[in-house]
Amino acid sequence: MPSDAEDDYLSDKFLLDAASASSQTAPKTYAQRRQQALKQSQLKNEQNRLKSRRQREVEAREEGLSKSLFERAQEEKANGASGGGASKALGIMMKMGFKMGQSLGQTDPSSKVILPASTTVSPPENEDRQPSETVEESGSRSPTDSEEPRASRSQHKTEPLPLNEWTGKKGIGLGKRTRSPLSTSRVAKMAKMAEDAASHETFRDRARREYEERRAEGRLGPAQRTCQTLDEKAGILFNVLCLNPADPEAIPQGLIDALADYAQAHGAPSSGAESSRPHPHRDPQAEATRLRNQMRADALLPVNSSLDGDDDDDEGVVGDTTDESLKPREHEQFSPETVEEAAYFLRLGPRDRLRVLLTHLRDKYAYCFWCGTQYEDQGDMERSCPGTEEDDHD
Amino acid sequence: MASDKENPYLAHLPPSERGVSSGARNGSANPAAKEPLYGFMPRKVNGNQVRKALEHETNPFTKLPHTPQYRKILEARKKLPVYAQMDEFYKMFSNNQIIVMVGETGSGKTTQIPQFVAYSDLPHTRGKLVACTQPRRVAAMSVAKRVADEMDVQLGRQVGYSIRFEDMTEPGTTFLKYMTDGMLLREAMNDPDLQRYSTIILDEAHERTLATDILMGLLKALAKRRPDLKIIIMSATLDALKFQKYFGLTTDAAAPLFKVPGRTHPVEVFYTQEPEPDYVEAAIRTVLMIHRAEDPGDILLFLTGEEEIEDACRKIKLEADDLINQDPDSVGPLVCIPLYSSLPPQQQQRIFDAPPSARTPDGPPGRKVVISTNIAETSLTIDGIVYVVDPGFSKQKVYNPRIRVESLLVSPISKASAQQRAGRAGRTRPGKCFRLYTEKDFMTELEEQTHPEILRSNLANTVLELVKAGIKDLVRFDYVDAPAPETLMRALELLNYLAALDDDGNLTPLGAIMAEFPLDPQLAKMLIVSPEFRCSNEMLTITAMLSVPNVWLRPNNQRKEADAAKALLSVPDGDHLTLLNVYNSYNQNKYDKNWAWTNYLSARALAQADNVREQLKRTMERYEVELVSIQDPKKLYFAIRQALCCGFFMQVAHKEGEKGNYLTVKDNQVVGLHPSCGLDNQPEWVIFNEFVLTTRPYIRTVTEVRVEWLLEYATQYYDLSTFTDGETKRALQRAANKRAGKFDRVDGADGGAQKKRKK
């Protein structure tokens, strides 16, 4: 049977077929050319529409998935809607003894005594030492029983399972693993920024850009320091957004390795194993050069020598503190998500990096860099802060 | 024989009646000659006694002589691994209340253990039953049939089965019942102590279906209340340790394990050196590589879905034909057989066909390639498979309570699942499994176990059943794996809005009736209120049609014809009405299979719908839900759509912009109408039966509704203060204002309308 007989009438292959068919035969008259142009613009429109719809679908989904029903119930209450279903349902659960942040089900009290900090081992798992005679009595117990690394009864879940979309037909080891919806959307945004930056520009544009980039670079230092302070308060030890491509020494060793591997993989997300590989100690200076070369090779980030001056200023203040605080983390493992996020972030221009960072500060800490104020919450910030841009603060 | 003498429980009988004296056997005075179960004391039975009874000339349950067929089957049963461990089983069964049992595929546990239990429990003498649960309807039916044959009884008498909408048992006679786990859960709802049963066997526990998980929680608690109840948990994998501990927690010792070896052959596992950039392409390559280079033996390839499977079938066929054309002597013929659940049964049967024979008598032999979804992983066993190709993916259903979506997305399988797949290569002889990922990725990227269904499901139904069963505290219920709190929250929210639960979480009288319907609570609610709209006959039909597999056939090579046939039956106002129309047309055409066939409808699904309708009708009659209809078809359609709103007001989407997008209410998800949807325009408000995430977020089975109905029949849910700002809220506001205005005007003249408004 002809291959197109199997295609669903809903398949967008038809659109593509239509397009290729029209390009094969050279049009002869103006009317034909005109018709073809119309057809193509229509096709483009269609594709744009599809793309934007898909984007909107994904954005709506991510927004929906990122907010727990408890948060929603609280918002409902805050809005004065007492009869809301979420808060009512939560009320019923509370009456059954539920407390926010807890999981359902029974927790075995004995587990806490026997188990140290490990969370992957289950409460009942540790009990199998005692009843082994009962088990033996039942006869041939497979030797693999005890040796096999098994997923034991893990702690009960407090959050629903995430929805992971495996894109394309990539095999295992090449696809993306679970990540928080927040970081996915951030990576997507950063990718788009890099794309935009790569478009053409005139000389005047470039001059203007370079000026603005220097300014942004200058702002980045203080903003990153603020972010670190806020992060420390929140107990976060490492933040991708505080990395500085012009200052590779401040980047943890493990991450540099991971980044290099990542870059070698031509932008494909890494399989996550390289970070677990033990890395021998290397000369940090050589490492910095390597990273710089890597970045230069990527040709996405011009290593601007004029920026070094700014760095020197910072070094006295930031350099020491970051080195201090980063050292113990050198041997930490970096998840593939972190590595990917870092790679994207480091490739961005300073303006975009600043924008990403400031957005993060606003979203996470209700902190406005331009006001220099940490607001009580998002609502407070919305009321009191004049806007997201520097210009808004004149 | 020696053990008979030692039986202290028979000491009160004279020696001749103990059945110990072999010399007395020939004498007609010996009761053991007539009564095969003579001397059996419930739960003090041993293997020798049972073996003797099995060899007896008389069937102990029918008192008829055994047929020759019985003898033949018995010889086969004796070869099963589990048969060899009968003595050990009886020893453990007599001494323990709860046993965990592990037996690999082919051990015979599903057919034999329940029979062993029956000989020890002797349920027929005590008016009790032995139950054995299965996750799948088909398994419950086919195993029951097999066991009825083995016991030389008629199916549906001493041995029967019970599945949703079909009860094949005879009360008072049936003592061994195979049933779906869901059916046992429903029985527990009305009889929390499960008094009818002396022993309950949960089979295939490793599959961790929702119902099996809940049953484990219920049985663990019940075991304390009913010390006479015995429980056996049967599992195919070594995950049994988890069950042992779960059921052992109360007594501070793990439940004992009874282990039976399977009858499997070793399987050699191969990994790729590098990750594959395209797993489908790699799978095709691997299949052809096996075909060219490996010894005869059939291949099983796992892919994720219908489209992928059909595509791979076609490509493999083409490539294999090429190979033959190039060098006819080097490779044999190859046949590709697809397997997925939406395939009609007669086509599913093709997987049991023999491989094609060699083209010339001494030419290379043919090979069969089965390309399947993960249904071949557990549900179906195909003999003759020697090679398994495993790309490491499957489609998994995951429900997310935050946006109330049922996703069906491709995701990596678990290690347990990968092992299960590999095991499929060793059913007939030593086999090989080709994993299309690296060994490192197998270790690091794959999760240990597939998430149990309870973590991936909407729990509305289950919560209602549990509340009906008297489980008050769903938060501290002893789950094997507890679901996410938000999933419970969503279930309670729905049941509260449907008025099945009050604000304290107590079952309302309405909720009690809803629970009696083996349906989702929305459907049950809709059925119960339908007499108010005088369309309960029609709602009954729609509910039945929604409870069976897809009725529409759409063969790959006749899609256009199928769509045209569907268009003729479609009702433009909504898919629910279309379903009603299809059933009515089927009815008018006297349930004619040919009519169904020519209209591209599944006769099987329609017949099933008819059966479901009958069953539900009985439930409605039992609870005095009136069966009525309106004659005027236009008014009827209105009434139906209004009744739909009463059950599905939480599943509503509002049109957004002119591009055919919809936003789900309150969750604000951007969704599209599913391609199967038959609406001829894009109405502003629609209700939907399902919100699924496949290649895109879709709403499926959609019907147009009016916003006034939503405001009237679900006032609480459409309380505007619970909506976030947006187009949907504005539209609701406009409708609310208009409604208020209309009523205000009428109010002056008519006090009756005011009453209505208050409601």
CSV table of C-alpha atoms in Angstrom, one decimal, chain B residues 217-456:
chain,number,residue,atom,x,y,z
B,217,GLY,CA,-3.9,-2.9,54.0
B,218,LEU,CA,-7.4,-4.2,54.8
B,219,LEU,CA,-6.3,-7.8,55.2
B,220,LYS,CA,-3.4,-6.9,57.5
B,221,ALA,CA,-5.9,-5.2,59.9
B,222,LEU,CA,-8.5,-8.0,59.4
B,223,ALA,CA,-6.0,-10.7,60.3
B,224,LYS,CA,-6.0,-9.3,63.8
B,225,ARG,CA,-9.8,-9.3,64.0
B,226,ARG,CA,-10.2,-12.7,62.5
B,227,PRO,CA,-7.6,-15.1,63.7
B,228,ASP,CA,-9.4,-17.9,61.8
B,229,LEU,CA,-8.8,-16.2,58.4
B,230,LYS,CA,-5.7,-17.4,56.5
B,231,ILE,CA,-4.0,-15.2,54.0
B,232,ILE,CA,-1.5,-16.1,51.3
B,233,ILE,CA,0.3,-13.4,49.3
B,234,MET,CA,1.6,-14.8,46.1
B,235,SER,CA,4.2,-12.9,44.0
B,236,ALA,CA,6.3,-13.7,41.0
B,237,THR,CA,9.4,-11.8,42.0
B,238,LEU,CA,11.8,-11.6,44.8
B,239,ASP,CA,10.1,-8.5,46.0
B,240,ALA,CA,8.5,-10.8,48.5
B,241,LEU,CA,10.7,-9.5,51.2
B,242,LYS,CA,8.8,-6.3,51.3
B,243,PHE,CA,5.5,-8.2,51.7
B,244,GLN,CA,7.0,-10.4,54.4
B,245,LYS,CA,8.0,-7.4,56.4
B,246,TYR,CA,4.7,-5.6,55.8
B,247,PHE,CA,2.7,-8.5,57.1
B,248,GLY,CA,5.2,-9.3,59.8
B,249,LEU,CA,5.3,-5.9,61.5
B,250,THR,CA,2.6,-6.7,64.0
B,251,THR,CA,4.1,-9.8,65.3
B,252,ASP,CA,7.7,-8.5,65.3
B,253,ALA,CA,8.7,-11.2,62.8
B,254,ALA,CA,8.4,-11.3,59.1
B,255,ALA,CA,5.8,-13.5,57.6
B,256,PRO,CA,7.2,-16.8,56.5
B,257,LEU,CA,8.3,-17.3,52.9
B,258,PHE,CA,7.3,-20.3,50.8
B,259,LYS,CA,9.4,-20.4,47.8
B,260,VAL,CA,8.9,-22.5,44.6
B,261,PRO,CA,11.5,-22.5,41.8
B,262,GLY,CA,10.2,-21.6,38.4
B,263,ARG,CA,10.7,-23.6,35.3
B,264,THR,CA,12.9,-21.1,33.4
B,265,HIS,CA,16.1,-21.4,31.5
B,266,PRO,CA,19.2,-19.1,31.8
B,267,VAL,CA,19.1,-15.9,29.8
B,268,GLU,CA,22.2,-14.2,28.6
B,269,VAL,CA,22.0,-10.4,28.8
B,270,PHE,CA,23.8,-8.1,26.3
B,271,TYR,CA,24.2,-4.4,26.6
B,272,THR,CA,25.1,-1.8,24.0
B,273,GLN,CA,28.5,0.0,24.3
B,274,GLU,CA,27.1,3.4,23.8
B,275,PRO,CA,23.6,5.0,24.4
B,276,GLU,CA,21.4,4.7,21.3
B,277,PRO,CA,20.5,8.0,19.6
B,278,ASP,CA,17.3,6.4,18.3
B,279,TYR,CA,15.9,3.4,20.1
B,280,VAL,CA,13.4,2.4,17.4
B,281,GLU,CA,16.0,2.4,14.7
B,282,ALA,CA,18.4,0.5,17.0
B,283,ALA,CA,15.7,-2.0,17.8
B,284,ILE,CA,15.0,-2.7,14.1
B,285,ARG,CA,18.7,-3.1,13.5
B,286,THR,CA,19.0,-5.5,16.4
B,287,VAL,CA,16.1,-7.6,15.2
B,288,LEU,CA,17.7,-8.0,11.8
B,289,MET,CA,21.1,-8.7,13.3
B,290,ILE,CA,19.5,-11.6,15.3
B,291,HIS,CA,17.7,-12.8,12.2
B,292,ARG,CA,20.9,-12.9,10.2
B,293,ALA,CA,23.3,-14.3,12.8
B,294,GLU,CA,21.5,-16.2,15.5
B,295,ASP,CA,20.2,-19.7,15.7
B,296,PRO,CA,16.5,-20.4,15.1
B,297,GLY,CA,14.1,-19.1,17.7
B,298,ASP,CA,11.5,-16.4,17.9
B,299,ILE,CA,12.1,-12.8,18.8
B,300,LEU,CA,10.1,-10.5,21.2
B,301,LEU,CA,10.6,-6.8,20.8
B,302,PHE,CA,9.2,-4.3,23.3
B,303,LEU,CA,8.1,-0.9,22.0
B,304,THR,CA,5.8,1.6,23.5
B,305,GLY,CA,2.6,2.1,21.4
B,306,GLU,CA,0.5,1.2,18.5
B,307,GLU,CA,2.0,3.7,16.1
B,308,GLU,CA,5.5,2.8,16.9
B,309,ILE,CA,4.8,-0.9,16.7
B,310,GLU,CA,3.0,-0.8,13.3
B,311,ASP,CA,5.8,1.4,12.0
B,312,ALA,CA,8.5,-1.0,13.1
B,313,CYS,CA,6.6,-4.0,11.7
B,314,ARG,CA,6.6,-2.4,8.3
B,315,LYS,CA,10.2,-1.4,8.4
B,316,ILE,CA,11.4,-4.8,9.6
B,317,LYS,CA,9.4,-6.5,7.0
B,318,LEU,CA,10.9,-4.4,4.2
B,319,GLU,CA,14.4,-4.9,5.4
B,320,ALA,CA,14.0,-8.6,5.8
B,321,ASP,CA,12.6,-8.9,2.3
B,322,ASP,CA,15.6,-7.0,1.0
B,323,LEU,CA,17.9,-9.5,2.8
B,324,ILE,CA,16.1,-12.4,1.2
B,325,ASN,CA,16.3,-10.8,-2.3
B,326,GLN,CA,20.0,-10.2,-1.9
B,327,ASP,CA,20.9,-13.7,-0.7
B,328,PRO,CA,18.0,-16.1,-0.5
B,329,ASP,CA,20.1,-18.9,1.0
B,330,SER,CA,21.5,-17.0,3.9
B,331,VAL,CA,18.3,-16.0,5.8
B,332,GLY,CA,14.9,-17.6,6.3
B,333,PRO,CA,11.5,-16.0,5.9
B,334,LEU,CA,10.5,-13.7,8.7
B,335,VAL,CA,7.0,-12.7,9.9
B,336,CYS,CA,6.2,-9.7,12.0
B,337,ILE,CA,3.3,-9.8,14.4
B,338,PRO,CA,2.1,-6.6,16.3
B,339,LEU,CA,0.6,-6.9,19.7
B,340,TYR,CA,-1.1,-4.2,21.7
B,341,SER,CA,-4.3,-4.0,23.7
B,342,SER,CA,-6.5,-2.1,21.3
B,343,LEU,CA,-5.9,-4.9,18.7
B,344,PRO,CA,-9.0,-7.0,18.1
B,345,PRO,CA,-8.8,-10.4,19.9
B,346,GLN,CA,-8.6,-12.5,16.7
B,347,GLN,CA,-5.5,-10.5,15.7
B,348,GLN,CA,-4.0,-10.8,19.1
B,349,GLN,CA,-4.3,-14.6,18.6
B,350,ARG,CA,-1.8,-14.4,15.8
B,351,ILE,CA,1.1,-14.3,18.3
B,352,PHE,CA,0.5,-18.0,18.9
B,353,ASP,CA,0.9,-18.9,15.2
B,354,ALA,CA,3.9,-21.1,14.4
B,355,PRO,CA,6.8,-19.3,12.7
B,356,PRO,CA,6.9,-19.5,8.9
B,357,SER,CA,8.5,-22.6,7.5
B,358,ALA,CA,11.6,-22.6,5.4
B,359,ARG,CA,11.1,-21.8,1.8
B,360,THR,CA,13.0,-24.9,0.6
B,361,PRO,CA,13.2,-28.1,2.6
B,362,ASP,CA,16.8,-27.6,3.5
B,363,GLY,CA,16.8,-23.8,3.5
B,364,PRO,CA,17.2,-21.7,6.6
B,365,PRO,CA,14.2,-21.9,8.9
B,366,GLY,CA,11.7,-19.1,9.3
B,367,ARG,CA,11.4,-16.8,12.3
B,368,LYS,CA,8.5,-15.1,14.1
B,369,VAL,CA,9.0,-11.6,15.5
B,370,VAL,CA,6.4,-10.3,18.0
B,371,ILE,CA,6.5,-6.6,18.5
B,372,SER,CA,4.6,-5.8,21.6
B,373,THR,CA,3.8,-3.2,24.2
B,374,ASN,CA,4.5,-4.2,27.8
B,375,ILE,CA,1.4,-6.4,27.8
B,376,ALA,CA,3.7,-9.2,26.8
B,377,GLU,CA,5.8,-8.4,29.9
B,378,THR,CA,3.3,-9.9,32.4
B,379,SER,CA,-0.2,-10.5,31.0
B,380,LEU,CA,0.6,-12.7,28.1
B,381,THR,CA,3.0,-15.6,27.7
B,382,ILE,CA,4.2,-16.5,24.3
B,383,ASP,CA,6.0,-19.8,24.0
B,384,GLY,CA,8.9,-20.2,21.6
B,385,ILE,CA,10.5,-16.8,22.4
B,386,VAL,CA,14.3,-17.2,22.6
B,387,TYR,CA,15.4,-13.6,21.9
B,388,VAL,CA,14.2,-10.5,23.6
B,389,VAL,CA,15.0,-7.0,22.4
B,390,ASP,CA,14.5,-4.4,25.1
B,391,PRO,CA,14.9,-0.7,24.3
B,392,GLY,CA,14.0,0.1,27.9
B,393,PHE,CA,10.8,2.1,27.5
B,394,SER,CA,7.1,1.8,28.1
B,395,LYS,CA,4.1,4.0,28.2
B,396,GLN,CA,3.0,4.5,31.8
B,397,LYS,CA,-0.2,5.9,33.1
B,398,VAL,CA,0.4,8.5,35.8
B,399,TYR,CA,-2.3,10.7,37.4
B,400,ASN,CA,-1.4,14.0,38.7
B,401,PRO,CA,-3.7,15.6,41.3
B,402,ARG,CA,-2.4,19.1,40.8
B,403,ILE,CA,-3.8,19.5,37.3
B,404,ARG,CA,-6.0,16.4,37.5
B,405,VAL,CA,-4.6,14.9,34.4
B,406,GLU,CA,-4.1,11.3,33.4
B,407,SER,CA,-0.8,11.2,31.5
B,408,LEU,CA,0.2,8.4,29.2
B,409,LEU,CA,3.8,9.2,28.4
B,410,VAL,CA,6.8,7.2,27.3
B,411,SER,CA,9.2,6.7,30.1
B,412,PRO,CA,12.1,4.5,31.0
B,413,ILE,CA,11.2,1.2,32.6
B,414,SER,CA,12.4,0.0,36.0
B,415,LYS,CA,15.1,-2.6,36.6
B,416,ALA,CA,12.4,-5.0,37.8
B,417,SER,CA,10.6,-4.6,34.6
B,418,ALA,CA,13.8,-5.1,32.6
B,419,GLN,CA,14.4,-8.3,34.4
B,420,GLN,CA,10.9,-9.5,33.7
B,421,ARG,CA,11.4,-8.7,30.0
B,422,ALA,CA,14.6,-10.6,29.9
B,423,GLY,CA,13.0,-13.6,31.6
B,424,ARG,CA,10.6,-13.9,28.7
B,425,ALA,CA,13.5,-15.2,26.6
B,426,GLY,CA,14.0,-18.3,28.8
B,427,ARG,CA,10.6,-19.9,28.7
B,428,THR,CA,11.4,-22.8,26.3
B,429,ARG,CA,15.2,-23.0,26.2
B,430,PRO,CA,18.2,-20.9,27.2
B,431,GLY,CA,17.8,-17.5,25.6
B,432,LYS,CA,19.3,-14.1,25.0
B,433,CYS,CA,18.2,-10.6,25.9
B,434,PHE,CA,19.5,-7.5,24.0
B,435,ARG,CA,19.2,-4.4,26.0
B,436,LEU,CA,19.6,-1.2,23.9
B,437,TYR,CA,21.3,0.7,26.6
B,438,THR,CA,24.6,0.5,28.4
B,439,GLU,CA,25.1,-1.6,31.5
B,440,LYS,CA,26.1,1.6,33.4
B,441,ASP,CA,22.8,3.3,32.4
B,442,PHE,CA,21.0,0.2,33.5
B,443,MET,CA,22.5,0.6,36.9
B,444,THR,CA,22.2,4.3,37.2
B,445,GLU,CA,19.3,5.5,35.1
B,446,LEU,CA,16.6,3.0,35.8
B,447,GLU,CA,14.6,3.0,38.9
B,448,GLU,CA,14.5,-0.2,41.0
B,449,GLN,CA,10.8,-0.9,40.8
B,450,THR,CA,7.9,0.4,38.8
B,451,HIS,CA,5.8,2.7,40.9
B,452,PRO,CA,2.9,0.8,42.3
B,453,GLU,CA,-0.4,1.8,40.8
B,454,ILE,CA,-1.6,3.5,44.0
B,455,LEU,CA,1.0,6.2,43.4
B,456,ARG,CA,-0.2,6.7,39.8
